[in-house]
mmCIF file of C-alpha atoms in Angstrom:
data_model
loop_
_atom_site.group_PDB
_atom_site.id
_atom_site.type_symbol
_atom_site.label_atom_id
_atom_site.label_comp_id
_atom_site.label_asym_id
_atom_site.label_seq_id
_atom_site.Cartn_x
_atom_site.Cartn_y
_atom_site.Cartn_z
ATOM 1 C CA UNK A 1 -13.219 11.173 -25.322
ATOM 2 C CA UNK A 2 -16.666 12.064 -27.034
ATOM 3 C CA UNK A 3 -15.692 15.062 -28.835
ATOM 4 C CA UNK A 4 -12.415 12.602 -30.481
ATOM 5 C CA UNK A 5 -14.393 9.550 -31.325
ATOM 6 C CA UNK A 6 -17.256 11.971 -33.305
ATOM 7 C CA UNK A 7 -14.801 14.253 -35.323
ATOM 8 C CA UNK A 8 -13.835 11.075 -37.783
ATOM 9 C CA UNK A 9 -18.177 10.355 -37.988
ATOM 10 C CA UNK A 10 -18.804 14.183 -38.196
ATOM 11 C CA UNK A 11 -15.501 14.529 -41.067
ATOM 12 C CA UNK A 12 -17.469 11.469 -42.717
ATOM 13 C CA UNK A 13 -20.445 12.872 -42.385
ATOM 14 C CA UNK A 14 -20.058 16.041 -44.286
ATOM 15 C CA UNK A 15 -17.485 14.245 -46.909
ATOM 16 C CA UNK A 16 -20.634 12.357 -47.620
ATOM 17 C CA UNK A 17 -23.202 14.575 -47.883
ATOM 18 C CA UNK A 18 -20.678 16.692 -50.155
ATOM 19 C CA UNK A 19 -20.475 13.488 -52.142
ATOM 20 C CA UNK A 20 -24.024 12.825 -52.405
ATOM 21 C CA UNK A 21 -24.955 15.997 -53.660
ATOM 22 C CA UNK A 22 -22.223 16.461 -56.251
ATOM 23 C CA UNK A 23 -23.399 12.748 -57.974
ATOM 24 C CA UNK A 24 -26.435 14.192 -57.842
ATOM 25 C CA UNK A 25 -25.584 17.213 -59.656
ATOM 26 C CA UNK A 26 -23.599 15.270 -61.756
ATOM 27 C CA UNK A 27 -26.676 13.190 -62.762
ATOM 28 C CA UNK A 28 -29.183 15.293 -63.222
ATOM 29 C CA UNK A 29 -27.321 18.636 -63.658
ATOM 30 C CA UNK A 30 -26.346 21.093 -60.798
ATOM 31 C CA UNK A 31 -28.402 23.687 -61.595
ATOM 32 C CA UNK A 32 -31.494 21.637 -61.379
ATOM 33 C CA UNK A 33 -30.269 19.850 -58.158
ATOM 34 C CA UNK A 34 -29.871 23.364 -56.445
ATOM 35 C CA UNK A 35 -33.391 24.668 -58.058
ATOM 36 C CA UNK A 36 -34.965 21.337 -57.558
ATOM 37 C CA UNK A 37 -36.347 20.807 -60.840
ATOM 38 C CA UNK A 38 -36.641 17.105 -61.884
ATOM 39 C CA UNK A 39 -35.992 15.776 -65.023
ATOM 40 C CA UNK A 40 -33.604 13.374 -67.227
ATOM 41 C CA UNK A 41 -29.989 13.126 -66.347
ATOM 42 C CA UNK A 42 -27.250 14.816 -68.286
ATOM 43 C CA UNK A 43 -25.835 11.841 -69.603
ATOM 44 C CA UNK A 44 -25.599 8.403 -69.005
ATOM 45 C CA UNK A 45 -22.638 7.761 -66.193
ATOM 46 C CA UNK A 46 -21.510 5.160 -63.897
ATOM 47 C CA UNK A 47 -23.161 6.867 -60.865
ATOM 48 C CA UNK A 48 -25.901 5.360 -62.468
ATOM 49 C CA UNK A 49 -25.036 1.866 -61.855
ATOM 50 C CA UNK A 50 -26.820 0.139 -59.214
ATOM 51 C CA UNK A 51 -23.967 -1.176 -57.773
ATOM 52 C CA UNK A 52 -22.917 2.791 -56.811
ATOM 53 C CA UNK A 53 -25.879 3.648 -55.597
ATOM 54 C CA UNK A 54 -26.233 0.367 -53.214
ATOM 55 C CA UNK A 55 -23.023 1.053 -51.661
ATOM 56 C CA UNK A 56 -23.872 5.006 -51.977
ATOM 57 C CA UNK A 57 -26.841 4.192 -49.440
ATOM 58 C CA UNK A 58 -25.388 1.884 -47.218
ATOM 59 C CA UNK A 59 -22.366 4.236 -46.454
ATOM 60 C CA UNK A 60 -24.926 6.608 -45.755
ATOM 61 C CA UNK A 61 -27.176 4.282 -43.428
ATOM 62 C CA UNK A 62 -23.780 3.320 -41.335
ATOM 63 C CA UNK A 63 -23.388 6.888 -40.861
ATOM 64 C CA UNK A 64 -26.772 7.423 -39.569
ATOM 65 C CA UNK A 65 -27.002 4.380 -37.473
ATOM 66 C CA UNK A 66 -23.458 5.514 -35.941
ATOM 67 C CA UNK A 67 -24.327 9.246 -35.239
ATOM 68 C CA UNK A 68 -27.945 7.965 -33.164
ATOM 69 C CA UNK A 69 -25.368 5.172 -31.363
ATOM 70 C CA UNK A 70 -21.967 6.991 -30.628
ATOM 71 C CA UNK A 71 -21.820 10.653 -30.974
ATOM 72 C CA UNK A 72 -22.819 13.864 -28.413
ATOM 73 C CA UNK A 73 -27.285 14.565 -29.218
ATOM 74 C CA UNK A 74 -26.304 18.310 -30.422
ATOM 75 C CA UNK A 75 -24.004 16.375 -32.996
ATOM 76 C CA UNK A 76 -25.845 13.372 -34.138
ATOM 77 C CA UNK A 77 -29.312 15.047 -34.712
ATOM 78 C CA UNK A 78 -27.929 17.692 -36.928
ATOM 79 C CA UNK A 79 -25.672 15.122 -38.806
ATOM 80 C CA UNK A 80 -28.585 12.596 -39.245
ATOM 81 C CA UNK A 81 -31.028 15.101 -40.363
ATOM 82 C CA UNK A 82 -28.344 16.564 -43.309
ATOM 83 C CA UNK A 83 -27.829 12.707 -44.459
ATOM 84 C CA UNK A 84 -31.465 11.883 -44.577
ATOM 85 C CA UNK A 85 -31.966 15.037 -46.394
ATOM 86 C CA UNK A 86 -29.191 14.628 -49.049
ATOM 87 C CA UNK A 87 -30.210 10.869 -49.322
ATOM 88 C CA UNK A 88 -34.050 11.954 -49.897
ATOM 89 C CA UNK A 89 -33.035 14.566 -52.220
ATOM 90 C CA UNK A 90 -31.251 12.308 -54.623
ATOM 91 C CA UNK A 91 -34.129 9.813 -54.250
ATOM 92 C CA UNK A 92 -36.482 11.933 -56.099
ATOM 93 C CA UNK A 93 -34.307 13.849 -58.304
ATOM 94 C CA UNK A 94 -32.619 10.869 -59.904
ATOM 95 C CA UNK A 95 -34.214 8.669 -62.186
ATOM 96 C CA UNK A 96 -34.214 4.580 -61.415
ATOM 97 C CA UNK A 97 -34.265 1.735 -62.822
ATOM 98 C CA UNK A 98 -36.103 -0.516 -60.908
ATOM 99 C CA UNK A 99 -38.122 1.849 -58.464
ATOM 100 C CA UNK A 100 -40.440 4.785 -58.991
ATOM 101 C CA UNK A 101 -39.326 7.983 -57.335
ATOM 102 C CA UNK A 102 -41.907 7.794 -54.073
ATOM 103 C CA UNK A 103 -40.730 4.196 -53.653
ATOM 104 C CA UNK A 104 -37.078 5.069 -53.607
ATOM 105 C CA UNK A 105 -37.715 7.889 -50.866
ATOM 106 C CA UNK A 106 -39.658 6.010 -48.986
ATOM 107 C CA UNK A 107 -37.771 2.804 -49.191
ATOM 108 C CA UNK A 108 -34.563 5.108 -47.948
ATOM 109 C CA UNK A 109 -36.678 7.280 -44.853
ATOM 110 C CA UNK A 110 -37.843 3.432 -44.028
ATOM 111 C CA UNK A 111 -33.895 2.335 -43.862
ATOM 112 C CA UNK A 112 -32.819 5.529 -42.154
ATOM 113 C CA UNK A 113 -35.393 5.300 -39.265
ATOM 114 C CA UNK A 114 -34.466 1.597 -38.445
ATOM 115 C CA UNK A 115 -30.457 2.660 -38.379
ATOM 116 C CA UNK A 116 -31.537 5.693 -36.262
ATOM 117 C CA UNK A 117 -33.839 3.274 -34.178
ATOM 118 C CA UNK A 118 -30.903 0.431 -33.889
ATOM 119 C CA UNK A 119 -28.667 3.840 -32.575
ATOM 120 C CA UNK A 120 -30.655 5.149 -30.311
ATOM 121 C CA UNK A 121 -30.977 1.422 -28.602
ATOM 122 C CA UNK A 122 -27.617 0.850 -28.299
ATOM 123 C CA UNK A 123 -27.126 4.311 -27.099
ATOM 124 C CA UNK A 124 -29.938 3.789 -24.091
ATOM 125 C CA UNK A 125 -28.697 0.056 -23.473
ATOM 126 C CA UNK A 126 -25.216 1.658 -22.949
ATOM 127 C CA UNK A 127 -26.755 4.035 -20.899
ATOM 128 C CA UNK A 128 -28.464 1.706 -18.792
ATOM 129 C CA UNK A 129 -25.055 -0.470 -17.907
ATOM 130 C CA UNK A 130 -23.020 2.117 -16.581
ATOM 131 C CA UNK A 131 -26.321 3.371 -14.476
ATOM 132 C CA UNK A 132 -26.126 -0.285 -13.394
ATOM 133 C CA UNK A 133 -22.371 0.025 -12.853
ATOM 134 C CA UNK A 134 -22.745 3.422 -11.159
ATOM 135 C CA UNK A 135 -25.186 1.891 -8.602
ATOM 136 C CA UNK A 136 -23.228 -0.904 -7.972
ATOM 137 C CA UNK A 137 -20.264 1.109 -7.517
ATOM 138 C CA UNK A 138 -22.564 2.753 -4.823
ATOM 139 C CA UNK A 139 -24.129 0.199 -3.259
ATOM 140 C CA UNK A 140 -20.683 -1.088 -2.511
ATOM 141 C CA UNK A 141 -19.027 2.043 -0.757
ATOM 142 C CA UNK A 142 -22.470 2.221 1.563
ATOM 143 C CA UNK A 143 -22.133 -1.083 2.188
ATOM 144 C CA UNK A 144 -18.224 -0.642 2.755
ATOM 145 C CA UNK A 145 -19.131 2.290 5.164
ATOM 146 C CA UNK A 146 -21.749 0.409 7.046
ATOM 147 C CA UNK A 147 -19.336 -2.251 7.554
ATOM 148 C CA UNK A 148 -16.974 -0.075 8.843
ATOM 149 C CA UNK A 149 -19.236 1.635 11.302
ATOM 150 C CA UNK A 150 -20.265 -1.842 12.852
ATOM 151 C CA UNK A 151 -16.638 -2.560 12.804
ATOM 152 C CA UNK A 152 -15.803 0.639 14.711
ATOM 153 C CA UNK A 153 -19.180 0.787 16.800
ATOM 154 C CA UNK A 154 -17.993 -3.066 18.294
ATOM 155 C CA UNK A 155 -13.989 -2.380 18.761
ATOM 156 C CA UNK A 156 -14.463 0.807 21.081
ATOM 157 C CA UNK A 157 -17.870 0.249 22.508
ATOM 158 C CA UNK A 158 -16.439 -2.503 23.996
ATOM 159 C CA UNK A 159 -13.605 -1.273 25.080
ATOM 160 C CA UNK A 160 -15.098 2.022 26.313
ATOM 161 C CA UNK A 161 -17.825 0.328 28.043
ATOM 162 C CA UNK A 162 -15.520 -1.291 29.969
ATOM 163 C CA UNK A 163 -13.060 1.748 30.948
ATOM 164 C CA UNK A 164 -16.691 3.703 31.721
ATOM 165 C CA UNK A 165 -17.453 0.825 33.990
ATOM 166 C CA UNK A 166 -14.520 0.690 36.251
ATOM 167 C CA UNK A 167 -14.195 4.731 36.458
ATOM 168 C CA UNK A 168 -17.976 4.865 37.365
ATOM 169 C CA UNK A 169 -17.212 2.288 40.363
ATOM 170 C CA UNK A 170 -13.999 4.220 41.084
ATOM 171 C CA UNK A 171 -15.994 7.086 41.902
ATOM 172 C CA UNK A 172 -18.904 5.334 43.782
ATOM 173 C CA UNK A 173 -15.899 3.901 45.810
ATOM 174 C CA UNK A 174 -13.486 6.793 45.942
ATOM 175 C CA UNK A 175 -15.611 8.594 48.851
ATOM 176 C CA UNK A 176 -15.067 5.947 51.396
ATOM 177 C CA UNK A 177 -11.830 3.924 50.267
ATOM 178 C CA UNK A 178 -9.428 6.083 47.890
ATOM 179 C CA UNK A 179 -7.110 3.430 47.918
ATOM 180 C CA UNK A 180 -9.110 0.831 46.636
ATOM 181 C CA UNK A 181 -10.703 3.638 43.813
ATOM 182 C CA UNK A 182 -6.467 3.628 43.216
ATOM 183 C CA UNK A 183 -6.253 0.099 42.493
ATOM 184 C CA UNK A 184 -9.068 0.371 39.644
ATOM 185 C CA UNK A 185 -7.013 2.935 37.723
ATOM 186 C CA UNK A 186 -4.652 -0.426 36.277
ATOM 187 C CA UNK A 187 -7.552 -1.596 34.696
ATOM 188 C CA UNK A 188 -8.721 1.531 33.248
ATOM 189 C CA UNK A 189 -5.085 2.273 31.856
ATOM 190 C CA UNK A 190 -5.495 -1.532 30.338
ATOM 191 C CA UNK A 191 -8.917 -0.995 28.826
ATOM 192 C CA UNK A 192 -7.549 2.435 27.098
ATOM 193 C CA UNK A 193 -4.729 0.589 25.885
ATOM 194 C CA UNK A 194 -6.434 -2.409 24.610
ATOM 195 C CA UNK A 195 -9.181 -0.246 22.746
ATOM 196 C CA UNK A 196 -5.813 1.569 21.243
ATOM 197 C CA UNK A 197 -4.489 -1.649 20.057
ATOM 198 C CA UNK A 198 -7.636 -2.893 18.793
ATOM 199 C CA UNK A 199 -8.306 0.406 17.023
ATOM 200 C CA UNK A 200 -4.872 0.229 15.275
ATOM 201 C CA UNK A 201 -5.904 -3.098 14.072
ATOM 202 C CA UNK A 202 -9.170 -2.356 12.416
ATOM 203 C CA UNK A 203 -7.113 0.497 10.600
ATOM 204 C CA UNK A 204 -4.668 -1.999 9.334
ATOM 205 C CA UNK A 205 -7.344 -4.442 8.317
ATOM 206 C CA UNK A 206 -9.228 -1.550 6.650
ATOM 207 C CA UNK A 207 -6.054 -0.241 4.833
ATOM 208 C CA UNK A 208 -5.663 -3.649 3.616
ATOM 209 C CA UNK A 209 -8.727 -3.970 2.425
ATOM 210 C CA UNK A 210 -10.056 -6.568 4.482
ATOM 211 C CA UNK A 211 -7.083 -8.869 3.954
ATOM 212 C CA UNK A 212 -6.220 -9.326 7.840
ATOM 213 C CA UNK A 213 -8.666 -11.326 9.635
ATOM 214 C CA UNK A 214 -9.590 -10.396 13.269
ATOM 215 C CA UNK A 215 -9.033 -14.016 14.669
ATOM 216 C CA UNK A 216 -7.034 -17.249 13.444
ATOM 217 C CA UNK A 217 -8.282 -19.008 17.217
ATOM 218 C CA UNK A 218 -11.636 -18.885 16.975
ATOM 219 C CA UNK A 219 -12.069 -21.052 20.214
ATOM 220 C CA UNK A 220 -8.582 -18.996 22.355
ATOM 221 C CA UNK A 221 -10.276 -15.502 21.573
ATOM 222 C CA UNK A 222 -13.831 -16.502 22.790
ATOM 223 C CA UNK A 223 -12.488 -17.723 26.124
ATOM 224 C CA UNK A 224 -10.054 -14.557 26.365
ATOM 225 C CA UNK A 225 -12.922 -12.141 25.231
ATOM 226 C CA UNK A 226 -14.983 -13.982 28.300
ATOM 227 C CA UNK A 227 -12.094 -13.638 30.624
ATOM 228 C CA UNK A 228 -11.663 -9.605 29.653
ATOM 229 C CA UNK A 229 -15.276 -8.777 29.805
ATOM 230 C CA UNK A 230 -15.738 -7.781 33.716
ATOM 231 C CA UNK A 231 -18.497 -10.228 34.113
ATOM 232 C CA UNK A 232 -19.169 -13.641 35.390
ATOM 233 C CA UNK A 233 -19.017 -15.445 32.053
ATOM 234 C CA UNK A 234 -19.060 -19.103 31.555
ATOM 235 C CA UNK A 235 -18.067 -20.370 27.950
ATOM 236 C CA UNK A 236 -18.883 -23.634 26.572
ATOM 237 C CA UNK A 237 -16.898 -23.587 22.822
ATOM 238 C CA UNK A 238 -17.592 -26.746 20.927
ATOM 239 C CA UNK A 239 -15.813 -26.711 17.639
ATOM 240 C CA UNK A 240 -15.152 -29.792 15.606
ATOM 241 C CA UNK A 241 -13.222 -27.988 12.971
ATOM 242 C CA UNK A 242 -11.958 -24.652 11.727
ATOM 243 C CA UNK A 243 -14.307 -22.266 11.082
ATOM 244 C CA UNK A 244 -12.900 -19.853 8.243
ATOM 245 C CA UNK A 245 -11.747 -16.329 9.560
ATOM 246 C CA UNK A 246 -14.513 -13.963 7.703
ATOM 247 C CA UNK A 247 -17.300 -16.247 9.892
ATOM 248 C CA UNK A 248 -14.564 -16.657 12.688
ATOM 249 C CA UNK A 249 -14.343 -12.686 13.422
ATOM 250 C CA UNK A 250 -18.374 -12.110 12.184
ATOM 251 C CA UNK A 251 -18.835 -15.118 15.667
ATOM 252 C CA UNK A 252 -16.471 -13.072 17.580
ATOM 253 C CA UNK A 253 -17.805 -9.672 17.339
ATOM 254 C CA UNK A 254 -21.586 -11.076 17.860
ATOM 255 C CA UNK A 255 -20.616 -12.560 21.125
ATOM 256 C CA UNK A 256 -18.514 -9.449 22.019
ATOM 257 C CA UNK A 257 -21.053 -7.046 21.290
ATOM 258 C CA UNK A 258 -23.573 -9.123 23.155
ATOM 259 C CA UNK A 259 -21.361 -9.107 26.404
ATOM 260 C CA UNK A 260 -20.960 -5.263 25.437
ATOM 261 C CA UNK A 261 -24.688 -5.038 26.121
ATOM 262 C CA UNK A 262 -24.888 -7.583 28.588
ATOM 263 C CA UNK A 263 -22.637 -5.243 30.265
ATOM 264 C CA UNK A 264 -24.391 -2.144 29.798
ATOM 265 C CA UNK A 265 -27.899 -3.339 30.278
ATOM 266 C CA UNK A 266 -28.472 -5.966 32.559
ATOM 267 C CA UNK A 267 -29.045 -4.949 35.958
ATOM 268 C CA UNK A 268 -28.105 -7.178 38.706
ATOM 269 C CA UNK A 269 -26.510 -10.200 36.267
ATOM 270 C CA UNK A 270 -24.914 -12.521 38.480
ATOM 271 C CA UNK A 271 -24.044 -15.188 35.364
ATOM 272 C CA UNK A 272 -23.575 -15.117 31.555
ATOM 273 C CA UNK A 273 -23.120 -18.112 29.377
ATOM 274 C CA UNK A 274 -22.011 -17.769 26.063
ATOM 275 C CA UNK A 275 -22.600 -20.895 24.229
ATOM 276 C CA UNK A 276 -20.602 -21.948 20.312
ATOM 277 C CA UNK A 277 -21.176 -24.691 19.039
ATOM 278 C CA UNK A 278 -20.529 -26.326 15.395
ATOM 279 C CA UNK A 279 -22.843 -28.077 13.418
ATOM 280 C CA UNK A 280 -21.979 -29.762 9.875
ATOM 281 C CA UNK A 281 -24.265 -26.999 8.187
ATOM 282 C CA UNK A 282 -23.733 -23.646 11.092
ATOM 283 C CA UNK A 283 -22.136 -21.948 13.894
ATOM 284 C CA UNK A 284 -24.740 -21.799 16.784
ATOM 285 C CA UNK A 285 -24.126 -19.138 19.288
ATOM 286 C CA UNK A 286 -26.009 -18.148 21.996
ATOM 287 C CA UNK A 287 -25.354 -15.151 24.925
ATOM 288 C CA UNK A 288 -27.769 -15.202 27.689
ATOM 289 C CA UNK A 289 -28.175 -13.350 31.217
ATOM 290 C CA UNK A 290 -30.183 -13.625 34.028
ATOM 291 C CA UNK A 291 -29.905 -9.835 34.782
ATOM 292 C CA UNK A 292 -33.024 -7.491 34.749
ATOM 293 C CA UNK A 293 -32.980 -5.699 31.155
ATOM 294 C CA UNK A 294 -32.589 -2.150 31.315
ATOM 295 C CA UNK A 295 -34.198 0.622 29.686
ATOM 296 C CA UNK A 296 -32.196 0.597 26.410
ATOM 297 C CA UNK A 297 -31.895 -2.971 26.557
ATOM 298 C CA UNK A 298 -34.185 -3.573 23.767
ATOM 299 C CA UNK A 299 -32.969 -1.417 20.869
ATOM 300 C CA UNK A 300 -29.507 0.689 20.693
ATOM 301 C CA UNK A 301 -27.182 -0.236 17.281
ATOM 302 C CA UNK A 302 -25.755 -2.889 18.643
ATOM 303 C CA UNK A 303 -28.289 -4.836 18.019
ATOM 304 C CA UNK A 304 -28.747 -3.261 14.432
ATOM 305 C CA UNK A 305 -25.374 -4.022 13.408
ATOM 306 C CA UNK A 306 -25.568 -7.729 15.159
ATOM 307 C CA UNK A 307 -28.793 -7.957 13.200
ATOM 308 C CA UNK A 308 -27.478 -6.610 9.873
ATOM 309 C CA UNK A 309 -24.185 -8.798 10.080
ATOM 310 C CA UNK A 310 -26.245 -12.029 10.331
ATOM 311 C CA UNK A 311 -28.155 -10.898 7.537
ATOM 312 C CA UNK A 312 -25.427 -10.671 5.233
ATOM 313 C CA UNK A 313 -24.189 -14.109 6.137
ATOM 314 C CA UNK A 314 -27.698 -15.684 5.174
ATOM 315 C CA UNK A 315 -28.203 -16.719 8.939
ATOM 316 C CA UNK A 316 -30.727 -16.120 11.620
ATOM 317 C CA UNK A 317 -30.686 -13.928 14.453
ATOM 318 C CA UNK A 318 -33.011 -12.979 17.773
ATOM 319 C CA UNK A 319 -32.869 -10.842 20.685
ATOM 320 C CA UNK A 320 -35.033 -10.472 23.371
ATOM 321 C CA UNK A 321 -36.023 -10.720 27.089
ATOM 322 C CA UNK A 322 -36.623 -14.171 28.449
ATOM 323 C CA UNK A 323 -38.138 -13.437 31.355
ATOM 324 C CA UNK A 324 -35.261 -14.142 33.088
ATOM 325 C CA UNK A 325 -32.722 -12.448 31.159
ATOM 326 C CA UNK A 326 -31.718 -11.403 28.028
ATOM 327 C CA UNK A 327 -31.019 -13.764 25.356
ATOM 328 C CA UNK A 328 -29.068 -13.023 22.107
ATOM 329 C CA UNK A 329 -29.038 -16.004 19.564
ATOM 330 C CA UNK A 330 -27.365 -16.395 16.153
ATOM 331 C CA UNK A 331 -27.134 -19.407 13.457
ATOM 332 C CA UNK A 332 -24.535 -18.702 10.810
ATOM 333 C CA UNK A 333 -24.575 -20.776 8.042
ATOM 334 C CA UNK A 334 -21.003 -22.654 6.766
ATOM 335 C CA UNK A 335 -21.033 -21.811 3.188
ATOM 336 C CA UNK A 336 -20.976 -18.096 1.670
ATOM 337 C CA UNK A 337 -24.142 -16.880 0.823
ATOM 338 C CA UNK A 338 -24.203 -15.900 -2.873
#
């Protein structure tokens, strides 16, 4: 695309400087244009008119202003330097009217540096917006990937979790009762087969680019995600209204990944309340414990992507021990942040 938008400039360019040079000649004579000898013209012509030699310069200007804007640095310096050097030439070497010889060539190297200046800042402005572009194009695949990896990190963590549960107890219990070990084999089958489903899911919402939405019942998949978490949740869900999907599934996936690490982390739990509720301004949710925290109960990504997901809403988020638990709180604001 470079190389076809300079040929027509560089064709121009050397028309031009052909041109130049042969009015010169014709002025003043060629054989004291090529020896660069000064003197009175040949004989009076219309090249002479001031008119010509306006629009003479101006052609010449838009050539140099276009070369420092548009065309490839090996092509525009060499064109710009053989137009300011044919231009200068006939400056001194043919007579004028109105202007002395060192104020026509310095009125012309004056014009030329201000086209080649306009160029040039045209050409770095340019520059600068598709940088700009470029790092926005960036910034949006890393922030694409990130969102995927939170997305993937809170479908099959809690899943897994769950499946890595039950087969730990299986084999705690499978020494002294391998029939009851037996009967917790249904649920791991279940868990492996809901973390398929939900992984099949996410792919379709990804292919889709984000068009699905991960829950249309804010309020049913709270109290199902309680029921299917393997602990002793109690839910209290107060919503007023609809909450729009994009916040919906952002609520969901907090609260799941905070049962993920309730789960995980919190030794002893005998009760976990998850707590929505719906304000005219934010969602307030809360997920608390009263289990011991474990070792990795303070850090882990989970929290990171809980964290970051908030953050990208324009809410507030904490997590922390209690003393008598662990507490996980989130306020997520009604409108888009933008």
């Amino acid at each position: 695309m470079g190389e076809q938008r300079g040929r027509p400039l560089i064709v121009a360019t050397a028309v031009m400087v052909a041109a130049v040079f042969a009015v010169t000649g014709r002025i003043i004579g060629f054989d004291r244009a090529l020896r660069l000898i000064s003197g009175p013209g040949v004989g009076e012509t219309w090249f002479d008119h001031p008119v010509y030699t306006i629009a003479e310069s101006a052609v010449v200007l838009v050539l140099v202003f276009a070369h420092a804007w548009r065309t490839p640095v090996l092509v525009a310096v060499p064109s710009v330097v053989a137009l300011v050097l044919v231009t200068e030439h006939a400056a001194f070497y043919r007579p004028h009217i109105s202007l002395s010889r060192a104020d026509a060539v310095q009125l012309m190297l004056i014009l030329s540096i201000i086209m080649a200046a306009g160029g040039l800042l045209l050409r770095m402005r340019e520059r600068s917006r598709a940088a700009l572009a470029a790092a926005a194009e960036e910034r949006a695949r890393r922030d694409e990937r990130l969102d995927m990896a939170r997305e993937l990190h809170d479908v099959v963590a809690h899943h897994v979790t769950g499946m890595l549960v039950q087969a730990q107890a299986a084999l705690v219990v499978a020494a002294q009762d391998k029939d009851k070990a037996c009967e917790m084999l249904p649920g791991i089958v279940e868990g492996g087969t809901d973390a398929l489903g939900a992984m099949s899911a996410m792919v379709r919402t990804l292919r889709d680019n984000g068009a699905a939405t991960a829950t249309t019942d804010l309020a049913a998949d709270l109290h199902r995600l309680a029921q299917r978490s393997g602990l002793p949740v109690r839910t209290n869900v107060e919503l007023t209204a609809d909450v729009r999907p994009e916040l919906g599934r952002s609520v969901l996936r907090i609260v799941q990944e905070a049962l993920t690490n309730a789960r995980k982390h919190a030794l002893g739990a005998t009760s976990v309340e998850v707590d929505v509720r719906l304000t005219s301004s934010v969602v307030l949710l809360s997920v608390v414990d009263n289990g011991r925290p474990g070792p990795q109960h303070s850090g882990g990504f989970g929290l990171v992507g809980m964290r970051e997901r908030v953050h990208e809403l324009g809410g507030r988020f904490f997590a922390g021990a209690t003393g008598e638990g662990w507490l996980v709180t989130a306020e997520l604001p009604l409108e888009v942040r933008t």
